[in-house]
mmCIF file of C-alpha atoms in Angstrom:
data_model
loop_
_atom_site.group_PDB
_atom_site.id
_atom_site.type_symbol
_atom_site.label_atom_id
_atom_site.label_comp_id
_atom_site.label_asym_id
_atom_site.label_seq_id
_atom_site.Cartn_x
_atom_site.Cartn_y
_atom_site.Cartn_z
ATOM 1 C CA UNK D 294 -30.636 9.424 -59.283
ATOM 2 C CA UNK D 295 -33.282 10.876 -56.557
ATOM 3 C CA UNK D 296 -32.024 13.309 -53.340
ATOM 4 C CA UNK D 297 -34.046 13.963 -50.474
ATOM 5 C CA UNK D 298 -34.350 16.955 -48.206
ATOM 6 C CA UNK D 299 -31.139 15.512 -46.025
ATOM 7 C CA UNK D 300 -28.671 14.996 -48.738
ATOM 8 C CA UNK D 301 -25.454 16.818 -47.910
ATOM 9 C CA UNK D 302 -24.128 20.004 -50.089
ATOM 10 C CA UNK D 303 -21.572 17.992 -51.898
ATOM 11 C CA UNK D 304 -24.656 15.498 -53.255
ATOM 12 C CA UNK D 305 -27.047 18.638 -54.362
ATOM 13 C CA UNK D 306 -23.662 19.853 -56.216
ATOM 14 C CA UNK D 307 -23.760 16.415 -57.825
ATOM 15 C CA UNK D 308 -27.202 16.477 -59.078
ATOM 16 C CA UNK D 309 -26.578 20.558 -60.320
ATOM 17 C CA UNK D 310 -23.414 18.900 -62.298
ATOM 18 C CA UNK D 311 -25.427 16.442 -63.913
ATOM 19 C CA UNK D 312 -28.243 19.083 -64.762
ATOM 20 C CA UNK D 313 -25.409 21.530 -66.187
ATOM 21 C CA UNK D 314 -24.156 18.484 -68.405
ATOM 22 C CA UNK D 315 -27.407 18.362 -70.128
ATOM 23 C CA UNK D 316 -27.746 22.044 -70.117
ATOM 24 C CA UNK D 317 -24.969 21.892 -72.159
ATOM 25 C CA UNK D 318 -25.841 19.353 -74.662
ATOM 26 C CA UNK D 319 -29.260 21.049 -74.929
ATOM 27 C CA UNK D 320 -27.269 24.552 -75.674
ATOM 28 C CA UNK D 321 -25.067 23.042 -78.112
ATOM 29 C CA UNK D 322 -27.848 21.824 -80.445
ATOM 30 C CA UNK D 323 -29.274 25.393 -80.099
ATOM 31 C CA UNK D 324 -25.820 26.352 -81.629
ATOM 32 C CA UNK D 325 -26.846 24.192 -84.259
ATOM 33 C CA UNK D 326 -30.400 25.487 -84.955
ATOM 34 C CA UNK D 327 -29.044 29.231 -84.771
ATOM 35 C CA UNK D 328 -26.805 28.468 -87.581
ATOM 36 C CA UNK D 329 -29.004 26.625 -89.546
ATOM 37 C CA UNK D 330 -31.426 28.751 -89.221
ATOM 38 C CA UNK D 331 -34.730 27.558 -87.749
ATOM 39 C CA UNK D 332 -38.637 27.426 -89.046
ATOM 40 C CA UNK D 333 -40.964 29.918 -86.729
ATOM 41 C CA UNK D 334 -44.431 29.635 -85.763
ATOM 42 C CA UNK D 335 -46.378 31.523 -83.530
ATOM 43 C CA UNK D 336 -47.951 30.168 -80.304
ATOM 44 C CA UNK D 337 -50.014 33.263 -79.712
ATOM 45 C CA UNK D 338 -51.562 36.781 -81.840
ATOM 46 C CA UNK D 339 -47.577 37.736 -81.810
ATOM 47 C CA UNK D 340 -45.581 35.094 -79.377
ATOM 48 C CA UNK D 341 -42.850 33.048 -81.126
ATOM 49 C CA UNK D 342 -41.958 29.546 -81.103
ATOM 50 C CA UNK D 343 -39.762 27.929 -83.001
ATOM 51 C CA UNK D 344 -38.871 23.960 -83.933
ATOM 52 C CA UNK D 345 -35.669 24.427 -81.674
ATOM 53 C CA UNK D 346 -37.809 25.451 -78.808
ATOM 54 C CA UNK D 347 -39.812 22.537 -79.091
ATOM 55 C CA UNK D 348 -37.073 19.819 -79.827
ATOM 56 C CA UNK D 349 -34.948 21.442 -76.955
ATOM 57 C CA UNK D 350 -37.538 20.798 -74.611
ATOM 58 C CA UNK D 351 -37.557 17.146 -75.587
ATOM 59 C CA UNK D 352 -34.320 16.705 -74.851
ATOM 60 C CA UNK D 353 -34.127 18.115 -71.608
ATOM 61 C CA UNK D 354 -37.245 16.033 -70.609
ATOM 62 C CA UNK D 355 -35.461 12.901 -71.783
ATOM 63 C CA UNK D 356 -32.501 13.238 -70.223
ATOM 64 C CA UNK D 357 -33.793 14.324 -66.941
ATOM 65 C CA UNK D 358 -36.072 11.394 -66.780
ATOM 66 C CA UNK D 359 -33.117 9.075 -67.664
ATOM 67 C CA UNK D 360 -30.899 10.701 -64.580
ATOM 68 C CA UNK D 361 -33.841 11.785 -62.070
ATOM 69 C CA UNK D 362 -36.629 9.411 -62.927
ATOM 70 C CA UNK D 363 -38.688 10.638 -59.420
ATOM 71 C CA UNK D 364 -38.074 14.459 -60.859
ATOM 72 C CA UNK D 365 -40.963 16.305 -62.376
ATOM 73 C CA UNK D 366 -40.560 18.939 -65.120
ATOM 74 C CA UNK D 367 -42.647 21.889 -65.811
ATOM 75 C CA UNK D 368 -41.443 23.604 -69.046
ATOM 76 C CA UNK D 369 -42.787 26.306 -70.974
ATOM 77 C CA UNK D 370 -43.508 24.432 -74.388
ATOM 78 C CA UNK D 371 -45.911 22.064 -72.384
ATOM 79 C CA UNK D 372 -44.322 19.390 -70.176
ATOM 80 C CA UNK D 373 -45.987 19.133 -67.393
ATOM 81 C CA UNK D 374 -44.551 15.539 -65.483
ATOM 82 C CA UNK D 375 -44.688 14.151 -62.385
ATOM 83 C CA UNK D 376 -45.634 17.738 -60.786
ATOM 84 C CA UNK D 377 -46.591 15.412 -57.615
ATOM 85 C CA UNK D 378 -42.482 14.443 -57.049
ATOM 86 C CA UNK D 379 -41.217 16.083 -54.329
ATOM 87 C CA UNK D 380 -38.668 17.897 -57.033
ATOM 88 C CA UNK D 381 -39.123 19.972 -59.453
ATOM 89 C CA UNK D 382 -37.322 21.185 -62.488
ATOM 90 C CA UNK D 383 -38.349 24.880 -64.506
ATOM 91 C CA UNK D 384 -37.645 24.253 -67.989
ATOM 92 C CA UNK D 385 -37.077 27.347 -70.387
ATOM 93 C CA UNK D 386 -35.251 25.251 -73.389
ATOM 94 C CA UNK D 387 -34.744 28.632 -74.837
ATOM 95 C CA UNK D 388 -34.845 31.849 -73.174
ATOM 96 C CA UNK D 389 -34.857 34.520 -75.772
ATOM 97 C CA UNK D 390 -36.934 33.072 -78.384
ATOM 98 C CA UNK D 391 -37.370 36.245 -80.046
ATOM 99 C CA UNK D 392 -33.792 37.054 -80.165
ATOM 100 C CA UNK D 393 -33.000 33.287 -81.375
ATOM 101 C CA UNK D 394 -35.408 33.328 -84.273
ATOM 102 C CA UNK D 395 -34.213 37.015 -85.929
ATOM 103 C CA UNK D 396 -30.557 35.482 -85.450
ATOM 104 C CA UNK D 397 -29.908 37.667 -82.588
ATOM 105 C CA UNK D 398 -26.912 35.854 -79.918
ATOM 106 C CA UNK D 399 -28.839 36.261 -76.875
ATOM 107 C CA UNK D 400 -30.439 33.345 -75.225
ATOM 108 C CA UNK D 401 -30.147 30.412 -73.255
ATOM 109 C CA UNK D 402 -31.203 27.451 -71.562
ATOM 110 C CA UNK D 403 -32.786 27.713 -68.190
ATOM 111 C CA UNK D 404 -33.540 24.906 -65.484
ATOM 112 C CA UNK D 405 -34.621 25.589 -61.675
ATOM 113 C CA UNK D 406 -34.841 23.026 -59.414
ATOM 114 C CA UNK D 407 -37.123 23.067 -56.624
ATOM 115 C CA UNK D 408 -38.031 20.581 -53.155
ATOM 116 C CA UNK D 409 -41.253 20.602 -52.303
ATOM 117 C CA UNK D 410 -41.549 19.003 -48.837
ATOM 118 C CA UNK D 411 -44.156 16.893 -48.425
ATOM 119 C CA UNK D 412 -45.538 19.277 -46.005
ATOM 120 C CA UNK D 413 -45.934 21.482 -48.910
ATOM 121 C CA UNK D 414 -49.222 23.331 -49.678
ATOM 122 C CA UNK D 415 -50.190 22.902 -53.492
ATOM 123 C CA UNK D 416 -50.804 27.111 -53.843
ATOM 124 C CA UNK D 417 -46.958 27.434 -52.062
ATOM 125 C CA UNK D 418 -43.448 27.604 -52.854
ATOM 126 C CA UNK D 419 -41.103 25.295 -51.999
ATOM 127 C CA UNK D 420 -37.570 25.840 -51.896
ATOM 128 C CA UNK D 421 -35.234 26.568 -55.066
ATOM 129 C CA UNK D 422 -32.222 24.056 -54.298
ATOM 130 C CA UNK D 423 -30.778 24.487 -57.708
ATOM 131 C CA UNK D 424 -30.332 26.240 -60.685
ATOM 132 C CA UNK D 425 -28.544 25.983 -64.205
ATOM 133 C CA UNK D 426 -28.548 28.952 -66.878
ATOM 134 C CA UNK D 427 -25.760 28.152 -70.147
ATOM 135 C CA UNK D 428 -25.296 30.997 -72.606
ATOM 136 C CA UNK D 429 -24.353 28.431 -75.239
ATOM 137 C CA UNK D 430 -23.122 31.618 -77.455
ATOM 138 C CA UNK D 431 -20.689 32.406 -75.220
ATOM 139 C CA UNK D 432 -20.369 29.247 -73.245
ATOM 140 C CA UNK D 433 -20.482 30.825 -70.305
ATOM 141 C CA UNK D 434 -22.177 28.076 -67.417
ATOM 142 C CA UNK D 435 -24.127 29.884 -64.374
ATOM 143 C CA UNK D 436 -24.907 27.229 -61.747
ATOM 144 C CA UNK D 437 -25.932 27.438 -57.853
ATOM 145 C CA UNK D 438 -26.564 25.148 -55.318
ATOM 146 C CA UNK D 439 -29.059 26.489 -52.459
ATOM 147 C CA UNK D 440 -26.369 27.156 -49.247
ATOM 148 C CA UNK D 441 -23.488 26.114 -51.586
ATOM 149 C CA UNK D 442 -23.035 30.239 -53.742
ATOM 150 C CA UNK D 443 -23.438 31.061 -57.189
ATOM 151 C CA UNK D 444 -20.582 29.955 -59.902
ATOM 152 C CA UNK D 445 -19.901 30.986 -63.826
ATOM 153 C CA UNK D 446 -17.781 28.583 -65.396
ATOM 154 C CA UNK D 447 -16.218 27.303 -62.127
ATOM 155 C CA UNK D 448 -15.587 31.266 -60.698
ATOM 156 C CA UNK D 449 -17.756 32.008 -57.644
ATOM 157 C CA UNK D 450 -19.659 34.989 -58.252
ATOM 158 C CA UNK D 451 -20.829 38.236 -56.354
ATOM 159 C CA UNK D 452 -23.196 40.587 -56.609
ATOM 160 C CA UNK D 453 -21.535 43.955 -57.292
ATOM 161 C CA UNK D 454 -20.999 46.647 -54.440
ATOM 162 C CA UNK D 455 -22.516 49.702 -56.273
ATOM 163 C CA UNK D 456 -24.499 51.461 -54.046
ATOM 164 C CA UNK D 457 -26.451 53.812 -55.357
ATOM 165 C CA UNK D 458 -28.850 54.140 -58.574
ATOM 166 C CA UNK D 459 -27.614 56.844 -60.478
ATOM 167 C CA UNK D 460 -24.094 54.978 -60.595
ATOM 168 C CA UNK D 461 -25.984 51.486 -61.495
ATOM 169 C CA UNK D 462 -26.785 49.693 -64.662
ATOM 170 C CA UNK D 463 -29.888 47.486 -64.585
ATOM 171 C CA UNK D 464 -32.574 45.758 -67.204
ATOM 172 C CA UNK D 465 -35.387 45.054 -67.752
ATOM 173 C CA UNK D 466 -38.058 43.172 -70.300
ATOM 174 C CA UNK D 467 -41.023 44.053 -72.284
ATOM 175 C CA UNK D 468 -44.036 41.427 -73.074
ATOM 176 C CA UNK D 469 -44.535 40.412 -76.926
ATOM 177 C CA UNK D 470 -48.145 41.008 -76.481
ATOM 178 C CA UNK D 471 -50.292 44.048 -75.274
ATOM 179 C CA UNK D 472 -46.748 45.763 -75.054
ATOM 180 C CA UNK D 473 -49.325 49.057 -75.236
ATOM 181 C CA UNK D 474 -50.710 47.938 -72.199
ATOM 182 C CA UNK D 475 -47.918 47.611 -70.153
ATOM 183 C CA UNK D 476 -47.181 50.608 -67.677
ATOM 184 C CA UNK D 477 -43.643 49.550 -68.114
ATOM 185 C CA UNK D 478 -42.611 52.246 -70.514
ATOM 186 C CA UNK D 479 -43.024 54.910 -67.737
ATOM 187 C CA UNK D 480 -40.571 53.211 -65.724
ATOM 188 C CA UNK D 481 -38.156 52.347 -68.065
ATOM 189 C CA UNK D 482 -38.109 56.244 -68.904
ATOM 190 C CA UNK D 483 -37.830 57.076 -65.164
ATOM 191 C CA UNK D 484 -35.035 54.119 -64.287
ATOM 192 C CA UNK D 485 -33.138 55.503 -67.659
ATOM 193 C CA UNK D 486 -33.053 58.907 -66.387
ATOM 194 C CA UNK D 487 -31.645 57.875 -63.268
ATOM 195 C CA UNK D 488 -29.337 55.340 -63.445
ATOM 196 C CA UNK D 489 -26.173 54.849 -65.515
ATOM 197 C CA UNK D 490 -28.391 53.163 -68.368
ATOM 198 C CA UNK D 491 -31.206 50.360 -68.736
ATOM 199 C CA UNK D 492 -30.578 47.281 -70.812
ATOM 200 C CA UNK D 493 -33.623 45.286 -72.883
ATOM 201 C CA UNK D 494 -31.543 42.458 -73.753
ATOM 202 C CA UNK D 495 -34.447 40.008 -74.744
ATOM 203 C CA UNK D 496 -33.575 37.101 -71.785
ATOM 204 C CA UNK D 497 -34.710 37.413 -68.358
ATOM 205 C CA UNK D 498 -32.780 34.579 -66.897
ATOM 206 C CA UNK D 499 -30.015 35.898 -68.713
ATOM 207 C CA UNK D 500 -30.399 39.461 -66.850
ATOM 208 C CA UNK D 501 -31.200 37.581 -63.404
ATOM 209 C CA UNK D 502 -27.629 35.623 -64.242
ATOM 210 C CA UNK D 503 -25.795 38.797 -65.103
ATOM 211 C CA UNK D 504 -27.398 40.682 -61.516
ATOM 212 C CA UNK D 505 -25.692 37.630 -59.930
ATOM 213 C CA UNK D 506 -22.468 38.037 -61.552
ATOM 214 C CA UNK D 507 -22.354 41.721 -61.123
ATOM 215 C CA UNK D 508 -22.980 43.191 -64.470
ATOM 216 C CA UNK D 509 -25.921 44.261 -63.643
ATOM 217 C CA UNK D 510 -27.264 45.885 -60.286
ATOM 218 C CA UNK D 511 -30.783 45.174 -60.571
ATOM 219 C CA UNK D 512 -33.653 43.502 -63.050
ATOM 220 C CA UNK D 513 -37.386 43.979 -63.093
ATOM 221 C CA UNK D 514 -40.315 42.882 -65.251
ATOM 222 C CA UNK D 515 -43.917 42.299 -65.472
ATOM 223 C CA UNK D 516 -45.531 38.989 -66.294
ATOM 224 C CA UNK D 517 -42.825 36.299 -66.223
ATOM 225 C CA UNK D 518 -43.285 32.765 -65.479
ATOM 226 C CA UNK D 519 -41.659 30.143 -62.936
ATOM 227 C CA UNK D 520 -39.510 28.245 -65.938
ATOM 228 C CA UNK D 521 -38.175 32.378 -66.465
ATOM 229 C CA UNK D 522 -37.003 32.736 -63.149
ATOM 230 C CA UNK D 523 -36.627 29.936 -60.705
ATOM 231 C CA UNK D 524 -33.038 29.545 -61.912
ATOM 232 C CA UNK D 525 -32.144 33.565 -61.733
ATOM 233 C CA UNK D 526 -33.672 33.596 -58.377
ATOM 234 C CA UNK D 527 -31.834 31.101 -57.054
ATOM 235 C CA UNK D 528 -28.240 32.745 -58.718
ATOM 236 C CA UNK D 529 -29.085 36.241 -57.564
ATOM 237 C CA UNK D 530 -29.642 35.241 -53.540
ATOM 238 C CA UNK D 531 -26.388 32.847 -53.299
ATOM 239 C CA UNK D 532 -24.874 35.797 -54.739
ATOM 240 C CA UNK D 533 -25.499 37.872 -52.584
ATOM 241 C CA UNK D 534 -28.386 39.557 -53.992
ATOM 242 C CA UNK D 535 -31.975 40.316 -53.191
ATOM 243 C CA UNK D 536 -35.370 39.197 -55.015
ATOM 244 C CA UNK D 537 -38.652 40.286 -54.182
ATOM 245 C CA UNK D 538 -41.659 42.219 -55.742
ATOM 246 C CA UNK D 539 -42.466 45.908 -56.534
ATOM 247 C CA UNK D 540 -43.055 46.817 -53.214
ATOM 248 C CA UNK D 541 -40.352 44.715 -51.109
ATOM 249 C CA UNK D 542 -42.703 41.705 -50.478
ATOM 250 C CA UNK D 543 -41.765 37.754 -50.744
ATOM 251 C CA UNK D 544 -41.365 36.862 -54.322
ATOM 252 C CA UNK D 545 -43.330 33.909 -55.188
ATOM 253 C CA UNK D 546 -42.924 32.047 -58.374
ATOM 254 C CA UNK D 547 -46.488 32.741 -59.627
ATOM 255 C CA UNK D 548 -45.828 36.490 -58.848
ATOM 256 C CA UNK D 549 -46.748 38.666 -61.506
ATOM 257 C CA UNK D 550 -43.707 40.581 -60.787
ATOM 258 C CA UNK D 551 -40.395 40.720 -60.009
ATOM 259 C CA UNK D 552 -37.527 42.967 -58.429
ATOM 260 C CA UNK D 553 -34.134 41.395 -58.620
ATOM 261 C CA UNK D 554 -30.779 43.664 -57.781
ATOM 262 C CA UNK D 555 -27.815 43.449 -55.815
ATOM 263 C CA UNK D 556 -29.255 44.457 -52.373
ATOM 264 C CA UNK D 557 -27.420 47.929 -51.681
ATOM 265 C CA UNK D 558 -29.619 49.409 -54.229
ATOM 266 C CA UNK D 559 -33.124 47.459 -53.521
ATOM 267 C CA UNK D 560 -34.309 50.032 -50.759
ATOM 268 C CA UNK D 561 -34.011 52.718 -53.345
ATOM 269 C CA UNK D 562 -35.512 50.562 -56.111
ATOM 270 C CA UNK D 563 -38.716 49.490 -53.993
ATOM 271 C CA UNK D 564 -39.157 53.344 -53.339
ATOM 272 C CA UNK D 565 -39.106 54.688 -56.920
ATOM 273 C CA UNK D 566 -41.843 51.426 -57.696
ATOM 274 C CA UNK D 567 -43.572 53.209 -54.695
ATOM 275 C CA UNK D 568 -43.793 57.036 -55.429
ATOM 276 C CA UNK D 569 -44.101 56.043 -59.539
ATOM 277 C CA UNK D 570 -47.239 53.222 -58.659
ATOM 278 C CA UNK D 571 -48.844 56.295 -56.145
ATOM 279 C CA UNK D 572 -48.702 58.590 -59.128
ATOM 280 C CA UNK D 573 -46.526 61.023 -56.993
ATOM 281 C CA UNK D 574 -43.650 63.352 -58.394
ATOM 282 C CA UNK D 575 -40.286 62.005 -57.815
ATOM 283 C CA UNK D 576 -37.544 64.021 -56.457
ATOM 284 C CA UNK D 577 -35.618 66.099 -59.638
ATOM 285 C CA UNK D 578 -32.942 64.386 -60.870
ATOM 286 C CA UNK D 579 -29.950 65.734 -59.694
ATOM 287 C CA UNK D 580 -27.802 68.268 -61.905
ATOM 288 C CA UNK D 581 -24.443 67.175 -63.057
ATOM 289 C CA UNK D 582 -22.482 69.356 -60.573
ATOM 290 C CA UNK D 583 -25.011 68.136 -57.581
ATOM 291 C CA UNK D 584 -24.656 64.568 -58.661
ATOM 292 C CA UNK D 585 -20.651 65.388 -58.145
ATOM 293 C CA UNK D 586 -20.704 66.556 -54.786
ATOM 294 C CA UNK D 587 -23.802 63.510 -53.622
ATOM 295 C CA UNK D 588 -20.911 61.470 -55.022
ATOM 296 C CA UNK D 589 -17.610 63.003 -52.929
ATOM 297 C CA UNK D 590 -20.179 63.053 -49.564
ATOM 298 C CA UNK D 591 -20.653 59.372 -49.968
ATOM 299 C CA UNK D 592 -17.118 58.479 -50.251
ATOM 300 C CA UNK D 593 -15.882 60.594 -47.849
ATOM 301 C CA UNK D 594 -18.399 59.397 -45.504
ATOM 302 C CA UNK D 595 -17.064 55.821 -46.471
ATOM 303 C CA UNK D 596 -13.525 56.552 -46.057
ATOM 304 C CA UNK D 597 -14.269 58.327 -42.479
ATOM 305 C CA UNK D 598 -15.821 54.935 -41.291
ATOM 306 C CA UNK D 599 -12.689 53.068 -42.344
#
């Protein structure tokens, strides 16, 4: 089965279904590596890869090339195929290797789809038409169709309507390697100390996913790659949600980094990355009793506009 750029919404909903139904097989023999328990390797001085990732990966590459035989597939264990199609799927077989292979239930499989017009420049994006992220732990099923919203297990989703930081919870991720390197420390501390709490959960399509369905308010990280966030992407903007970088520009799937939340709060996010990346003092953080009346001015304010 191939779609073109003219297909209707009901057809790209087709080909999402079909992608979901092998998510789901491909999460369901995860569920059988996790409690097996799985042999490790590492890929890197400290990255992890296990047999599951690997074997995962097969299958998804099989069965996509069985149902969308014109599709390529870029995947993070090494399948690179048919990269000239005009589609294009992200593979993570297993987001939240790490947390897989020391048995902790966190993870998940992770296909993007995206149409690249003919048009198309080889250094440029083209358009993320689909997505599929299944928590096979919890089966819980994100899927989006580009125009068509954002879904968990049938449920259209929203981006929450928390407007402000300090009443937001938000994530974020750490690299295996060089984690001594990364300036992220400084603004988990600072994001921690003003916000409601940050989560490390160990899978960024799983925190893009959760943004979309309103769990979260906002994500960021350093360093991720196109089969970590083409799906999430995709979930958080037919949500409702924003994506960009740092400092408010474009997100592009080769970007080094990426700013996900639910919108009200991105303005506010993007000038925190701003003062903290200028090495300027950000405002005190508000006393308990200040925070209080910030709080009662906002909703009064709201309730005067109703």
């Amino acid at each position: 089965m191939s779609v073109s750029a003219e297909q209707t919404e009901a057809q790209l909903a087709a080909v999402v279904a079909r992608a979901a139904e092998i998510a789901r097989e491909a999460g369901a023999r995860l569920k059988e590596y996790f409690a097996d328990g799985v042999e490790t390797e590492y890929k890197g001085d400290v990255d992890l890869v296990t047999v599951a990732d690997r074997a995962v990966e097969k299958l998804i590459r099989t069965r996509l090339g069985e149902v969308f035989p014109e599709h390529g597939i870029y995947g993070e264990e090494g399948t690179r195929e048919r990269l000239e199609g005009e589609f294009r799927w992200y593979v993570d077989p297993l987001d939240g290797t790490t947390n897989f292979a020391h048995g902790f239930p966190q993870f998940c499989v992770s296909m993007g789809l995206e149409h690249r017009a003919k048009e198309t420049a080889e250094n440029a994006d083209g358009k993320l038409v689909g997505a599929v992220i299944y928590d096979p732990m919890r089966d819980e099923l994100f899927t989006a169709e580009r125009g068509g919203g954002a879904w968990l297990n049938g449920r259209r989703m929203k981006v929450s309507s928390t407007p402000v930081l300090g009443e937001s919870l938000i994530a974020t991720g750490f690299p295996s390697r060089k984690r001594h390197a990364s300036p992220n420390i400084h603004f988990y501390h600072e994001f921690t100390l003003r916000s409601h709490g940050v989560r490390r959960a160990g899978s960024a399509a799983l925190d893009l996913a959760y943004v979309a369905a309103g769990r979260l308010e906002a994500f960021w990280e350093f360093n991720l790659n196109p089969w970590d966030t083409a799906a999430g992407i995709l979930l958080v903007t037919e949500a409702g949600g924003r994506v960009t970088g740092f400092a408010g520009q474009q997100y592009k799937l080769d970007s080094c980094e990426i700013l996900a939340s639910n919108g009200l709060i991105h303005d506010e996010l993007v000038g925190m990355f701003e003062t903290l990346f200028a090495g300027r003092d950000l405002e005190p953080i508000p006393t308990p009793h200040e925070y209080a009346e910030q709080r009662a001015a906002r909703l009064a304010s709201e309730s005067a506009r109703l």
